[in-house]
């Protein structure tokens, strides 16, 4: 089993610290929300994430992805964690979420918090803090996570299908239909897509680009032909199970490597590839793709966009609830 060794003393070295005001924001969130009710909450979460990644390094990407998939569907309310039934499927049962992993990791973190501070720390905040921690622990930036979210009790499969941008639409379509309605802009879309530096994707998410682009029975001509050949060797038509690194050779490290792939037309997803069609995006991507490019710009921008995304549709105050088990609405 692959191992990762990270000590708390190394964490400042692994990150660029983004200072953030501790005043309550317009959504009612605040840095240090649990300082008096569960003062060790973030330490407990960090220690559990270290343990999780020590045993399964490949969970970093999925745990980051979980935060995106939670926030984009009815806001950052932990609803992606709720179980559904055969007659009432939940968000996690929807096609875009069938490949999500890391639910048991969130349950592990929640169990530790419940033992220390029962019914205090929301599942929504756990998802947000875990996403930050996996980025830090894979050598990415850090930021102060605004907390105080409460957990929603609605989780409907069709909501996920309607709100998560699919990989086969253009970047412009995704921006207009999914990002802007949620208060995010083109810069957010670009830098959040840079999060694809972590993790893997199933062949089924991009096989159409290899074998039947736009129903032509041909490959997408935008894909670099050498990269396409490598993908075809890994992904046969109708392959639903094979996993491919999104940032080859660097998929366990948070860096600007995904932009280097984009600049070479070696991205898996049509939605990411077409980011290059916008001149502002293209200039940004090319800056990150330069040999020896500093990560400061991307890291600072990514942290800011993660904070911004974490404000989408939050429940605070007496709204929602604090679940005892993240997969179940309280009874």
PDB file of C-alpha atoms in Angstrom:
ATOM      1  CA  UNK A   1       0.000   0.000   0.000  1.00  0.00           C
ATOM      2  CA  UNK A   2       1.355   3.455  -0.889  1.00  0.00           C
ATOM      3  CA  UNK A   3       2.233   5.584   2.122  1.00  0.00           C
ATOM      4  CA  UNK A   4       2.481   9.315   2.707  1.00  0.00           C
ATOM      5  CA  UNK A   5       4.280  10.853   5.649  1.00  0.00           C
ATOM      6  CA  UNK A   6       3.313  14.364   6.681  1.00  0.00           C
ATOM      7  CA  UNK A   7       3.999  16.034  10.015  1.00  0.00           C
ATOM      8  CA  UNK A   8       2.265  19.095  11.339  1.00  0.00           C
ATOM      9  CA  UNK A   9       5.574  20.944  11.425  1.00  0.00           C
ATOM     10  CA  UNK A  10       5.834  20.605   7.655  1.00  0.00           C
ATOM     11  CA  UNK A  11       2.435  22.041   6.863  1.00  0.00           C
ATOM     12  CA  UNK A  12       3.519  25.716   6.716  1.00  0.00           C
ATOM     13  CA  UNK A  13       6.266  24.718   4.277  1.00  0.00           C
ATOM     14  CA  UNK A  14       3.775  22.953   2.019  1.00  0.00           C
ATOM     15  CA  UNK A  15       1.548  25.992   1.625  1.00  0.00           C
ATOM     16  CA  UNK A  16       1.192  29.642   0.783  1.00  0.00           C
ATOM     17  CA  UNK A  17      -0.801  31.192   3.589  1.00  0.00           C
ATOM     18  CA  UNK A  18      -3.747  33.314   2.534  1.00  0.00           C
ATOM     19  CA  UNK A  19      -4.776  35.607   5.380  1.00  0.00           C
ATOM     20  CA  UNK A  20      -8.506  36.183   5.629  1.00  0.00           C
ATOM     21  CA  UNK A  21     -10.583  38.454   7.819  1.00  0.00           C
ATOM     22  CA  UNK A  22     -12.229  36.801  10.820  1.00  0.00           C
ATOM     23  CA  UNK A  23     -15.311  39.006  10.585  1.00  0.00           C
ATOM     24  CA  UNK A  24     -18.598  37.384   9.723  1.00  0.00           C
ATOM     25  CA  UNK A  25     -19.234  37.453   5.987  1.00  0.00           C
ATOM     26  CA  UNK A  26     -22.521  38.287   4.318  1.00  0.00           C
ATOM     27  CA  UNK A  27     -23.577  34.622   4.375  1.00  0.00           C
ATOM     28  CA  UNK A  28     -23.093  34.395   8.142  1.00  0.00           C
ATOM     29  CA  UNK A  29     -19.894  32.327   8.007  1.00  0.00           C
ATOM     30  CA  UNK A  30     -16.810  33.115  10.073  1.00  0.00           C
ATOM     31  CA  UNK A  31     -13.281  31.834  10.519  1.00  0.00           C
ATOM     32  CA  UNK A  32     -13.095  29.946  13.828  1.00  0.00           C
ATOM     33  CA  UNK A  33     -16.826  29.318  14.227  1.00  0.00           C
ATOM     34  CA  UNK A  34     -16.117  26.358  16.526  1.00  0.00           C
ATOM     35  CA  UNK A  35     -13.494  28.078  18.698  1.00  0.00           C
ATOM     36  CA  UNK A  36     -15.699  27.965  21.789  1.00  0.00           C
ATOM     37  CA  UNK A  37     -17.945  24.953  21.080  1.00  0.00           C
ATOM     38  CA  UNK A  38     -15.348  22.559  19.659  1.00  0.00           C
ATOM     39  CA  UNK A  39     -11.948  24.270  19.838  1.00  0.00           C
ATOM     40  CA  UNK A  40      -9.988  21.297  18.502  1.00  0.00           C
ATOM     41  CA  UNK A  41     -12.318  20.652  15.552  1.00  0.00           C
ATOM     42  CA  UNK A  42      -9.915  21.618  12.778  1.00  0.00           C
ATOM     43  CA  UNK A  43      -7.015  19.816  14.466  1.00  0.00           C
ATOM     44  CA  UNK A  44      -9.116  16.662  14.730  1.00  0.00           C
ATOM     45  CA  UNK A  45     -10.059  16.938  11.076  1.00  0.00           C
ATOM     46  CA  UNK A  46      -6.457  17.582   9.966  1.00  0.00           C
ATOM     47  CA  UNK A  47      -5.163  14.581  11.923  1.00  0.00           C
ATOM     48  CA  UNK A  48      -7.804  12.306  10.428  1.00  0.00           C
ATOM     49  CA  UNK A  49      -7.060  13.528   6.915  1.00  0.00           C
ATOM     50  CA  UNK A  50      -3.362  12.843   7.462  1.00  0.00           C
ATOM     51  CA  UNK A  51      -4.246   9.316   8.554  1.00  0.00           C
ATOM     52  CA  UNK A  52      -6.590   8.820   5.595  1.00  0.00           C
ATOM     53  CA  UNK A  53      -4.026   9.969   3.039  1.00  0.00           C
ATOM     54  CA  UNK A  54      -1.307   7.911   4.708  1.00  0.00           C
ATOM     55  CA  UNK A  55      -3.386   4.823   3.961  1.00  0.00           C
ATOM     56  CA  UNK A  56      -4.895   5.908   0.632  1.00  0.00           C
ATOM     57  CA  UNK A  57      -3.083   8.754  -1.140  1.00  0.00           C
ATOM     58  CA  UNK A  58      -5.411   8.537  -4.137  1.00  0.00           C
ATOM     59  CA  UNK A  59      -8.333   9.827  -2.041  1.00  0.00           C
ATOM     60  CA  UNK A  60      -6.996  13.398  -2.177  1.00  0.00           C
ATOM     61  CA  UNK A  61      -8.544  14.139  -5.572  1.00  0.00           C
ATOM     62  CA  UNK A  62     -11.935  12.583  -4.779  1.00  0.00           C
ATOM     63  CA  UNK A  63     -12.207  14.439  -1.459  1.00  0.00           C
ATOM     64  CA  UNK A  64     -11.493  17.745  -3.208  1.00  0.00           C
ATOM     65  CA  UNK A  65     -14.019  16.869  -5.911  1.00  0.00           C
ATOM     66  CA  UNK A  66     -16.647  16.121  -3.255  1.00  0.00           C
ATOM     67  CA  UNK A  67     -16.635  19.759  -2.156  1.00  0.00           C
ATOM     68  CA  UNK A  68     -17.279  20.924  -5.743  1.00  0.00           C
ATOM     69  CA  UNK A  69     -20.118  18.449  -6.160  1.00  0.00           C
ATOM     70  CA  UNK A  70     -21.682  19.456  -2.852  1.00  0.00           C
ATOM     71  CA  UNK A  71     -21.558  23.205  -3.426  1.00  0.00           C
ATOM     72  CA  UNK A  72     -22.808  23.135  -7.021  1.00  0.00           C
ATOM     73  CA  UNK A  73     -26.024  21.325  -6.071  1.00  0.00           C
ATOM     74  CA  UNK A  74     -28.271  23.420  -3.818  1.00  0.00           C
ATOM     75  CA  UNK A  75     -25.276  24.994  -2.103  1.00  0.00           C
ATOM     76  CA  UNK A  76     -22.568  23.820   0.314  1.00  0.00           C
ATOM     77  CA  UNK A  77     -24.898  21.989   2.683  1.00  0.00           C
ATOM     78  CA  UNK A  78     -23.528  18.437   2.885  1.00  0.00           C
ATOM     79  CA  UNK A  79     -26.449  17.099   0.846  1.00  0.00           C
ATOM     80  CA  UNK A  80     -24.123  15.087  -1.414  1.00  0.00           C
ATOM     81  CA  UNK A  81     -23.444  12.839   1.590  1.00  0.00           C
ATOM     82  CA  UNK A  82     -27.051  11.789   2.208  1.00  0.00           C
ATOM     83  CA  UNK A  83     -28.165   8.265   1.379  1.00  0.00           C
ATOM     84  CA  UNK A  84     -31.044   7.744  -1.009  1.00  0.00           C
ATOM     85  CA  UNK A  85     -33.365   4.799  -1.584  1.00  0.00           C
ATOM     86  CA  UNK A  86     -34.437   2.846  -4.646  1.00  0.00           C
ATOM     87  CA  UNK A  87     -37.643   4.865  -4.835  1.00  0.00           C
ATOM     88  CA  UNK A  88     -36.114   8.183  -3.740  1.00  0.00           C
ATOM     89  CA  UNK A  89     -32.540   8.415  -5.106  1.00  0.00           C
ATOM     90  CA  UNK A  90     -30.271  11.084  -3.647  1.00  0.00           C
ATOM     91  CA  UNK A  91     -27.564  13.269  -5.182  1.00  0.00           C
ATOM     92  CA  UNK A  92     -24.929  10.596  -4.678  1.00  0.00           C
ATOM     93  CA  UNK A  93     -27.058   8.205  -6.777  1.00  0.00           C
ATOM     94  CA  UNK A  94     -27.081  10.556  -9.766  1.00  0.00           C
ATOM     95  CA  UNK A  95     -24.975   9.693 -12.822  1.00  0.00           C
ATOM     96  CA  UNK A  96     -22.438  12.524 -12.288  1.00  0.00           C
ATOM     97  CA  UNK A  97     -21.842  11.328  -8.721  1.00  0.00           C
ATOM     98  CA  UNK A  98     -21.644   7.567  -9.237  1.00  0.00           C
ATOM     99  CA  UNK A  99     -17.866   7.825  -9.458  1.00  0.00           C
ATOM    100  CA  UNK A 100     -17.509   9.923  -6.290  1.00  0.00           C
ATOM    101  CA  UNK A 101     -15.306   8.341  -3.634  1.00  0.00           C
ATOM    102  CA  UNK A 102     -14.434   9.237  -0.074  1.00  0.00           C
ATOM    103  CA  UNK A 103     -17.770   8.923   1.717  1.00  0.00           C
ATOM    104  CA  UNK A 104     -16.326   6.520   4.285  1.00  0.00           C
ATOM    105  CA  UNK A 105     -13.464   8.962   4.889  1.00  0.00           C
ATOM    106  CA  UNK A 106     -15.951  11.733   5.735  1.00  0.00           C
ATOM    107  CA  UNK A 107     -17.795   9.300   8.024  1.00  0.00           C
ATOM    108  CA  UNK A 108     -14.501   8.560   9.795  1.00  0.00           C
ATOM    109  CA  UNK A 109     -13.844  12.248  10.388  1.00  0.00           C
ATOM    110  CA  UNK A 110     -17.409  12.805  11.588  1.00  0.00           C
ATOM    111  CA  UNK A 111     -17.173   9.928  14.075  1.00  0.00           C
ATOM    112  CA  UNK A 112     -14.084  11.482  15.660  1.00  0.00           C
ATOM    113  CA  UNK A 113     -15.787  14.855  15.929  1.00  0.00           C
ATOM    114  CA  UNK A 114     -18.936  13.343  17.411  1.00  0.00           C
ATOM    115  CA  UNK A 115     -16.836  11.648  20.087  1.00  0.00           C
ATOM    116  CA  UNK A 116     -15.217  14.975  20.987  1.00  0.00           C
ATOM    117  CA  UNK A 117     -18.114  17.400  20.429  1.00  0.00           C
ATOM    118  CA  UNK A 118     -21.491  15.701  19.856  1.00  0.00           C
ATOM    119  CA  UNK A 119     -23.871  17.354  17.365  1.00  0.00           C
ATOM    120  CA  UNK A 120     -21.674  20.428  16.979  1.00  0.00           C
ATOM    121  CA  UNK A 121     -19.678  20.346  13.735  1.00  0.00           C
ATOM    122  CA  UNK A 122     -21.738  20.138  10.555  1.00  0.00           C
ATOM    123  CA  UNK A 123     -21.053  17.682   7.760  1.00  0.00           C
ATOM    124  CA  UNK A 124     -21.062  20.617   5.346  1.00  0.00           C
ATOM    125  CA  UNK A 125     -18.168  22.229   7.217  1.00  0.00           C
ATOM    126  CA  UNK A 126     -16.331  18.904   7.382  1.00  0.00           C
ATOM    127  CA  UNK A 127     -16.448  18.597   3.589  1.00  0.00           C
ATOM    128  CA  UNK A 128     -15.131  22.162   3.227  1.00  0.00           C
ATOM    129  CA  UNK A 129     -12.275  21.733   5.711  1.00  0.00           C
ATOM    130  CA  UNK A 130     -11.292  18.315   4.365  1.00  0.00           C
ATOM    131  CA  UNK A 131     -11.081  19.791   0.845  1.00  0.00           C
ATOM    132  CA  UNK A 132      -8.664  22.467   2.113  1.00  0.00           C
ATOM    133  CA  UNK A 133      -6.614  19.917   4.028  1.00  0.00           C
ATOM    134  CA  UNK A 134      -6.132  17.498   1.132  1.00  0.00           C
ATOM    135  CA  UNK A 135      -4.877  20.398  -0.981  1.00  0.00           C
ATOM    136  CA  UNK A 136      -2.391  21.456   1.721  1.00  0.00           C
ATOM    137  CA  UNK A 137      -1.217  17.888   2.321  1.00  0.00           C
ATOM    138  CA  UNK A 138      -0.519  17.391  -1.382  1.00  0.00           C
ATOM    139  CA  UNK A 139       1.750  20.477  -1.457  1.00  0.00           C
ATOM    140  CA  UNK A 140      -0.873  22.994  -2.498  1.00  0.00           C
ATOM    141  CA  UNK A 141      -1.984  26.310  -0.957  1.00  0.00           C
ATOM    142  CA  UNK A 142      -3.783  26.822   2.305  1.00  0.00           C
ATOM    143  CA  UNK A 143      -6.548  29.236   3.264  1.00  0.00           C
ATOM    144  CA  UNK A 144      -8.729  29.984   6.262  1.00  0.00           C
ATOM    145  CA  UNK A 145     -11.988  28.073   5.849  1.00  0.00           C
ATOM    146  CA  UNK A 146     -15.041  30.089   6.781  1.00  0.00           C
ATOM    147  CA  UNK A 147     -17.279  27.893   8.947  1.00  0.00           C
ATOM    148  CA  UNK A 148     -20.755  27.915  10.433  1.00  0.00           C
ATOM    149  CA  UNK A 149     -22.561  26.029   7.658  1.00  0.00           C
ATOM    150  CA  UNK A 150     -25.457  23.824   8.645  1.00  0.00           C
ATOM    151  CA  UNK A 151     -26.587  20.639   6.969  1.00  0.00           C
ATOM    152  CA  UNK A 152     -29.421  20.503   4.468  1.00  0.00           C
ATOM    153  CA  UNK A 153     -32.073  17.792   4.445  1.00  0.00           C
ATOM    154  CA  UNK A 154     -32.880  17.762   0.729  1.00  0.00           C
ATOM    155  CA  UNK A 155     -30.912  15.489  -1.586  1.00  0.00           C
ATOM    156  CA  UNK A 156     -32.480  14.638  -4.943  1.00  0.00           C
ATOM    157  CA  UNK A 157     -30.777  12.798  -7.780  1.00  0.00           C
ATOM    158  CA  UNK A 158     -32.179  15.035 -10.510  1.00  0.00           C
ATOM    159  CA  UNK A 159     -30.803  18.130  -8.776  1.00  0.00           C
ATOM    160  CA  UNK A 160     -27.268  16.834  -9.297  1.00  0.00           C
ATOM    161  CA  UNK A 161     -27.937  16.055 -12.928  1.00  0.00           C
ATOM    162  CA  UNK A 162     -29.235  19.588 -13.485  1.00  0.00           C
ATOM    163  CA  UNK A 163     -26.497  21.471 -11.635  1.00  0.00           C
ATOM    164  CA  UNK A 164     -23.181  19.716 -12.236  1.00  0.00           C
ATOM    165  CA  UNK A 165     -21.372  20.805 -15.426  1.00  0.00           C
ATOM    166  CA  UNK A 166     -20.784  17.760 -17.650  1.00  0.00           C
ATOM    167  CA  UNK A 167     -17.339  17.251 -19.208  1.00  0.00           C
ATOM    168  CA  UNK A 168     -18.691  17.252 -22.769  1.00  0.00           C
ATOM    169  CA  UNK A 169     -20.005  20.840 -22.890  1.00  0.00           C
ATOM    170  CA  UNK A 170     -17.786  23.746 -23.928  1.00  0.00           C
ATOM    171  CA  UNK A 171     -16.164  25.979 -21.353  1.00  0.00           C
ATOM    172  CA  UNK A 172     -18.395  28.855 -22.439  1.00  0.00           C
ATOM    173  CA  UNK A 173     -21.538  26.758 -22.058  1.00  0.00           C
ATOM    174  CA  UNK A 174     -20.413  25.594 -18.626  1.00  0.00           C
ATOM    175  CA  UNK A 175     -19.689  29.174 -17.581  1.00  0.00           C
ATOM    176  CA  UNK A 176     -23.073  30.486 -18.717  1.00  0.00           C
ATOM    177  CA  UNK A 177     -25.208  27.578 -17.509  1.00  0.00           C
ATOM    178  CA  UNK A 178     -23.473  26.472 -14.296  1.00  0.00           C
ATOM    179  CA  UNK A 179     -20.897  28.927 -12.951  1.00  0.00           C
ATOM    180  CA  UNK A 180     -22.443  32.366 -13.449  1.00  0.00           C
ATOM    181  CA  UNK A 181     -25.846  31.359 -11.977  1.00  0.00           C
ATOM    182  CA  UNK A 182     -23.977  30.353  -8.809  1.00  0.00           C
ATOM    183  CA  UNK A 183     -22.137  33.646  -8.508  1.00  0.00           C
ATOM    184  CA  UNK A 184     -18.845  32.417  -9.956  1.00  0.00           C
ATOM    185  CA  UNK A 185     -17.076  34.030 -12.891  1.00  0.00           C
ATOM    186  CA  UNK A 186     -14.728  33.019 -15.692  1.00  0.00           C
ATOM    187  CA  UNK A 187     -11.643  33.395 -13.483  1.00  0.00           C
ATOM    188  CA  UNK A 188     -13.192  31.078 -10.880  1.00  0.00           C
ATOM    189  CA  UNK A 189     -14.037  28.535 -13.550  1.00  0.00           C
ATOM    190  CA  UNK A 190     -10.480  28.570 -14.862  1.00  0.00           C
ATOM    191  CA  UNK A 191      -8.631  28.248 -11.576  1.00  0.00           C
ATOM    192  CA  UNK A 192     -11.081  25.739 -10.084  1.00  0.00           C
ATOM    193  CA  UNK A 193     -10.550  23.595 -13.193  1.00  0.00           C
ATOM    194  CA  UNK A 194      -6.891  23.642 -12.201  1.00  0.00           C
ATOM    195  CA  UNK A 195      -7.955  21.393  -9.342  1.00  0.00           C
ATOM    196  CA  UNK A 196      -7.929  18.610 -11.917  1.00  0.00           C
ATOM    197  CA  UNK A 197      -4.221  18.433 -11.166  1.00  0.00           C
ATOM    198  CA  UNK A 198      -5.320  15.989  -8.437  1.00  0.00           C
ATOM    199  CA  UNK A 199      -6.964  12.664  -9.146  1.00  0.00           C
ATOM    200  CA  UNK A 200      -8.218  10.457 -11.938  1.00  0.00           C
ATOM    201  CA  UNK A 201     -11.173  10.133 -14.265  1.00  0.00           C
ATOM    202  CA  UNK A 202     -13.031   7.197 -15.764  1.00  0.00           C
ATOM    203  CA  UNK A 203     -12.648   6.642 -19.496  1.00  0.00           C
ATOM    204  CA  UNK A 204     -16.405   7.026 -19.847  1.00  0.00           C
ATOM    205  CA  UNK A 205     -16.073  10.766 -19.100  1.00  0.00           C
ATOM    206  CA  UNK A 206     -14.100  11.443 -22.278  1.00  0.00           C
ATOM    207  CA  UNK A 207     -14.342   8.359 -24.534  1.00  0.00           C
ATOM    208  CA  UNK A 208     -16.537  10.258 -26.976  1.00  0.00           C
ATOM    209  CA  UNK A 209     -13.540  12.502 -27.718  1.00  0.00           C
ATOM    210  CA  UNK A 210     -11.555   9.439 -28.762  1.00  0.00           C
ATOM    211  CA  UNK A 211     -14.075   7.504 -30.803  1.00  0.00           C
ATOM    212  CA  UNK A 212     -17.203   9.488 -31.626  1.00  0.00           C
ATOM    213  CA  UNK A 213     -16.689  13.217 -31.222  1.00  0.00           C
ATOM    214  CA  UNK A 214     -19.899  15.072 -32.073  1.00  0.00           C
ATOM    215  CA  UNK A 215     -21.317  11.798 -33.464  1.00  0.00           C
ATOM    216  CA  UNK A 216     -18.731  11.711 -36.268  1.00  0.00           C
ATOM    217  CA  UNK A 217     -17.193   8.312 -35.459  1.00  0.00           C
ATOM    218  CA  UNK A 218     -13.884  10.178 -35.329  1.00  0.00           C
ATOM    219  CA  UNK A 219     -11.666  11.631 -32.617  1.00  0.00           C
ATOM    220  CA  UNK A 220     -11.772  15.236 -31.452  1.00  0.00           C
ATOM    221  CA  UNK A 221      -9.194  16.945 -33.686  1.00  0.00           C
ATOM    222  CA  UNK A 222      -8.182  19.257 -30.825  1.00  0.00           C
ATOM    223  CA  UNK A 223      -6.526  16.436 -28.850  1.00  0.00           C
ATOM    224  CA  UNK A 224      -2.772  16.152 -29.282  1.00  0.00           C
ATOM    225  CA  UNK A 225      -2.318  13.062 -31.463  1.00  0.00           C
ATOM    226  CA  UNK A 226       0.409  11.495 -29.327  1.00  0.00           C
ATOM    227  CA  UNK A 227      -1.688  11.951 -26.189  1.00  0.00           C
ATOM    228  CA  UNK A 228      -4.733  10.558 -27.983  1.00  0.00           C
ATOM    229  CA  UNK A 229      -2.799   7.403 -28.883  1.00  0.00           C
ATOM    230  CA  UNK A 230      -1.888   6.868 -25.224  1.00  0.00           C
ATOM    231  CA  UNK A 231      -5.508   7.346 -24.204  1.00  0.00           C
ATOM    232  CA  UNK A 232      -6.733   4.912 -26.856  1.00  0.00           C
ATOM    233  CA  UNK A 233      -4.307   2.311 -25.530  1.00  0.00           C
ATOM    234  CA  UNK A 234      -5.838   2.681 -22.063  1.00  0.00           C
ATOM    235  CA  UNK A 235      -9.485   3.295 -22.923  1.00  0.00           C
ATOM    236  CA  UNK A 236     -11.273   1.016 -25.343  1.00  0.00           C
ATOM    237  CA  UNK A 237     -14.715   1.939 -26.721  1.00  0.00           C
ATOM    238  CA  UNK A 238     -17.449   1.691 -24.089  1.00  0.00           C
ATOM    239  CA  UNK A 239     -14.905   1.314 -21.263  1.00  0.00           C
ATOM    240  CA  UNK A 240     -16.730   2.246 -18.056  1.00  0.00           C
ATOM    241  CA  UNK A 241     -14.195   1.228 -15.418  1.00  0.00           C
ATOM    242  CA  UNK A 242     -10.606   2.172 -16.309  1.00  0.00           C
ATOM    243  CA  UNK A 243      -9.162   5.156 -14.454  1.00  0.00           C
ATOM    244  CA  UNK A 244      -6.805   7.633 -16.115  1.00  0.00           C
ATOM    245  CA  UNK A 245      -4.667  10.274 -14.382  1.00  0.00           C
ATOM    246  CA  UNK A 246      -5.925  13.773 -15.134  1.00  0.00           C
ATOM    247  CA  UNK A 247      -2.444  15.233 -14.683  1.00  0.00           C
ATOM    248  CA  UNK A 248      -0.166  12.384 -15.814  1.00  0.00           C
ATOM    249  CA  UNK A 249       2.854  11.844 -13.601  1.00  0.00           C
ATOM    250  CA  UNK A 250       1.690  14.414 -11.050  1.00  0.00           C
ATOM    251  CA  UNK A 251      -1.833  13.359 -10.106  1.00  0.00           C
ATOM    252  CA  UNK A 252      -0.977  12.993  -6.402  1.00  0.00           C
ATOM    253  CA  UNK A 253       0.563  16.465  -6.101  1.00  0.00           C
ATOM    254  CA  UNK A 254      -1.285  19.777  -6.173  1.00  0.00           C
ATOM    255  CA  UNK A 255       0.637  21.981  -8.591  1.00  0.00           C
ATOM    256  CA  UNK A 256       0.173  23.865 -11.852  1.00  0.00           C
ATOM    257  CA  UNK A 257       0.818  20.744 -13.903  1.00  0.00           C
ATOM    258  CA  UNK A 258      -2.712  20.536 -15.268  1.00  0.00           C
ATOM    259  CA  UNK A 259      -2.253  23.869 -17.026  1.00  0.00           C
ATOM    260  CA  UNK A 260       0.862  22.488 -18.676  1.00  0.00           C
ATOM    261  CA  UNK A 261      -1.293  19.661 -20.034  1.00  0.00           C
ATOM    262  CA  UNK A 262      -3.934  22.117 -21.244  1.00  0.00           C
ATOM    263  CA  UNK A 263      -1.344  24.176 -23.078  1.00  0.00           C
ATOM    264  CA  UNK A 264      -0.256  21.038 -24.967  1.00  0.00           C
ATOM    265  CA  UNK A 265      -3.876  20.088 -25.825  1.00  0.00           C
ATOM    266  CA  UNK A 266      -3.591  17.106 -23.494  1.00  0.00           C
ATOM    267  CA  UNK A 267      -6.657  17.520 -21.307  1.00  0.00           C
ATOM    268  CA  UNK A 268      -9.190  14.739 -20.883  1.00  0.00           C
ATOM    269  CA  UNK A 269     -12.338  16.853 -20.943  1.00  0.00           C
ATOM    270  CA  UNK A 270     -13.805  18.942 -23.741  1.00  0.00           C
ATOM    271  CA  UNK A 271     -14.955  21.495 -21.164  1.00  0.00           C
ATOM    272  CA  UNK A 272     -11.375  21.996 -19.998  1.00  0.00           C
ATOM    273  CA  UNK A 273      -9.813  21.895 -23.447  1.00  0.00           C
ATOM    274  CA  UNK A 274     -12.053  24.708 -24.668  1.00  0.00           C
ATOM    275  CA  UNK A 275     -10.863  26.993 -21.876  1.00  0.00           C
ATOM    276  CA  UNK A 276      -7.996  27.705 -24.283  1.00  0.00           C
ATOM    277  CA  UNK A 277     -10.381  29.353 -26.750  1.00  0.00           C
ATOM    278  CA  UNK A 278     -10.761  32.417 -24.537  1.00  0.00           C
ATOM    279  CA  UNK A 279      -7.766  34.778 -24.925  1.00  0.00           C
ATOM    280  CA  UNK A 280      -7.669  35.739 -21.239  1.00  0.00           C
ATOM    281  CA  UNK A 281      -7.799  32.108 -20.159  1.00  0.00           C
ATOM    282  CA  UNK A 282      -5.208  31.179 -22.763  1.00  0.00           C
ATOM    283  CA  UNK A 283      -2.769  33.804 -21.502  1.00  0.00           C
ATOM    284  CA  UNK A 284      -3.226  32.588 -17.910  1.00  0.00           C
ATOM    285  CA  UNK A 285      -2.743  28.944 -18.896  1.00  0.00           C
ATOM    286  CA  UNK A 286       0.397  29.758 -20.869  1.00  0.00           C
ATOM    287  CA  UNK A 287       1.873  31.634 -17.898  1.00  0.00           C
ATOM    288  CA  UNK A 288       1.377  28.594 -15.704  1.00  0.00           C
ATOM    289  CA  UNK A 289       2.776  26.309 -18.393  1.00  0.00           C
ATOM    290  CA  UNK A 290       6.115  28.062 -18.702  1.00  0.00           C
ATOM    291  CA  UNK A 291       9.132  26.003 -17.662  1.00  0.00           C
ATOM    292  CA  UNK A 292       9.869  26.799 -14.050  1.00  0.00           C
ATOM    293  CA  UNK A 293       6.670  28.828 -13.662  1.00  0.00           C
ATOM    294  CA  UNK A 294       6.046  29.946 -10.105  1.00  0.00           C
ATOM    295  CA  UNK A 295       2.847  28.558  -8.543  1.00  0.00           C
ATOM    296  CA  UNK A 296       2.125  31.686  -6.485  1.00  0.00           C
ATOM    297  CA  UNK A 297      -0.416  33.193  -8.875  1.00  0.00           C
ATOM    298  CA  UNK A 298      -2.388  29.979  -9.324  1.00  0.00           C
ATOM    299  CA  UNK A 299      -2.214  29.018  -5.651  1.00  0.00           C
ATOM    300  CA  UNK A 300      -3.452  32.443  -4.513  1.00  0.00           C
ATOM    301  CA  UNK A 301      -6.236  32.452  -7.117  1.00  0.00           C
ATOM    302  CA  UNK A 302      -7.298  28.898  -6.321  1.00  0.00           C
ATOM    303  CA  UNK A 303      -7.561  29.644  -2.606  1.00  0.00           C
ATOM    304  CA  UNK A 304      -9.668  32.732  -3.290  1.00  0.00           C
ATOM    305  CA  UNK A 305     -12.025  30.836  -5.597  1.00  0.00           C
ATOM    306  CA  UNK A 306     -12.396  27.986  -3.094  1.00  0.00           C
ATOM    307  CA  UNK A 307     -13.451  30.500  -0.435  1.00  0.00           C
ATOM    308  CA  UNK A 308     -15.879  32.066  -2.890  1.00  0.00           C
ATOM    309  CA  UNK A 309     -17.346  28.702  -3.931  1.00  0.00           C
ATOM    310  CA  UNK A 310     -17.715  27.769  -0.267  1.00  0.00           C
ATOM    311  CA  UNK A 311     -20.243  30.594   0.140  1.00  0.00           C
ATOM    312  CA  UNK A 312     -22.724  29.200  -2.378  1.00  0.00           C
ATOM    313  CA  UNK A 313     -26.190  28.632  -0.932  1.00  0.00           C
ATOM    314  CA  UNK A 314     -25.068  28.025   2.641  1.00  0.00           C
ATOM    315  CA  UNK A 315     -27.464  27.382   5.505  1.00  0.00           C
ATOM    316  CA  UNK A 316     -26.665  29.186   8.763  1.00  0.00           C
ATOM    317  CA  UNK A 317     -28.217  30.084  12.099  1.00  0.00           C
ATOM    318  CA  UNK A 318     -31.302  27.984  12.697  1.00  0.00           C
ATOM    319  CA  UNK A 319     -31.578  26.778   9.099  1.00  0.00           C
ATOM    320  CA  UNK A 320     -31.044  23.114   8.401  1.00  0.00           C
ATOM    321  CA  UNK A 321     -29.541  20.938  11.109  1.00  0.00           C
ATOM    322  CA  UNK A 322     -26.320  19.438  12.462  1.00  0.00           C
ATOM    323  CA  UNK A 323     -26.427  15.788  11.468  1.00  0.00           C
ATOM    324  CA  UNK A 324     -25.230  13.090  13.827  1.00  0.00           C
ATOM    325  CA  UNK A 325     -24.442  10.831  10.869  1.00  0.00           C
ATOM    326  CA  UNK A 326     -23.552  12.538   7.604  1.00  0.00           C
ATOM    327  CA  UNK A 327     -25.457  10.032   5.478  1.00  0.00           C
ATOM    328  CA  UNK A 328     -28.714  10.390   7.440  1.00  0.00           C
ATOM    329  CA  UNK A 329     -31.119  13.202   8.210  1.00  0.00           C
ATOM    330  CA  UNK A 330     -31.730  13.487  11.952  1.00  0.00           C
ATOM    331  CA  UNK A 331     -34.925  11.939  13.267  1.00  0.00           C
TER     332      UNK A 331
END
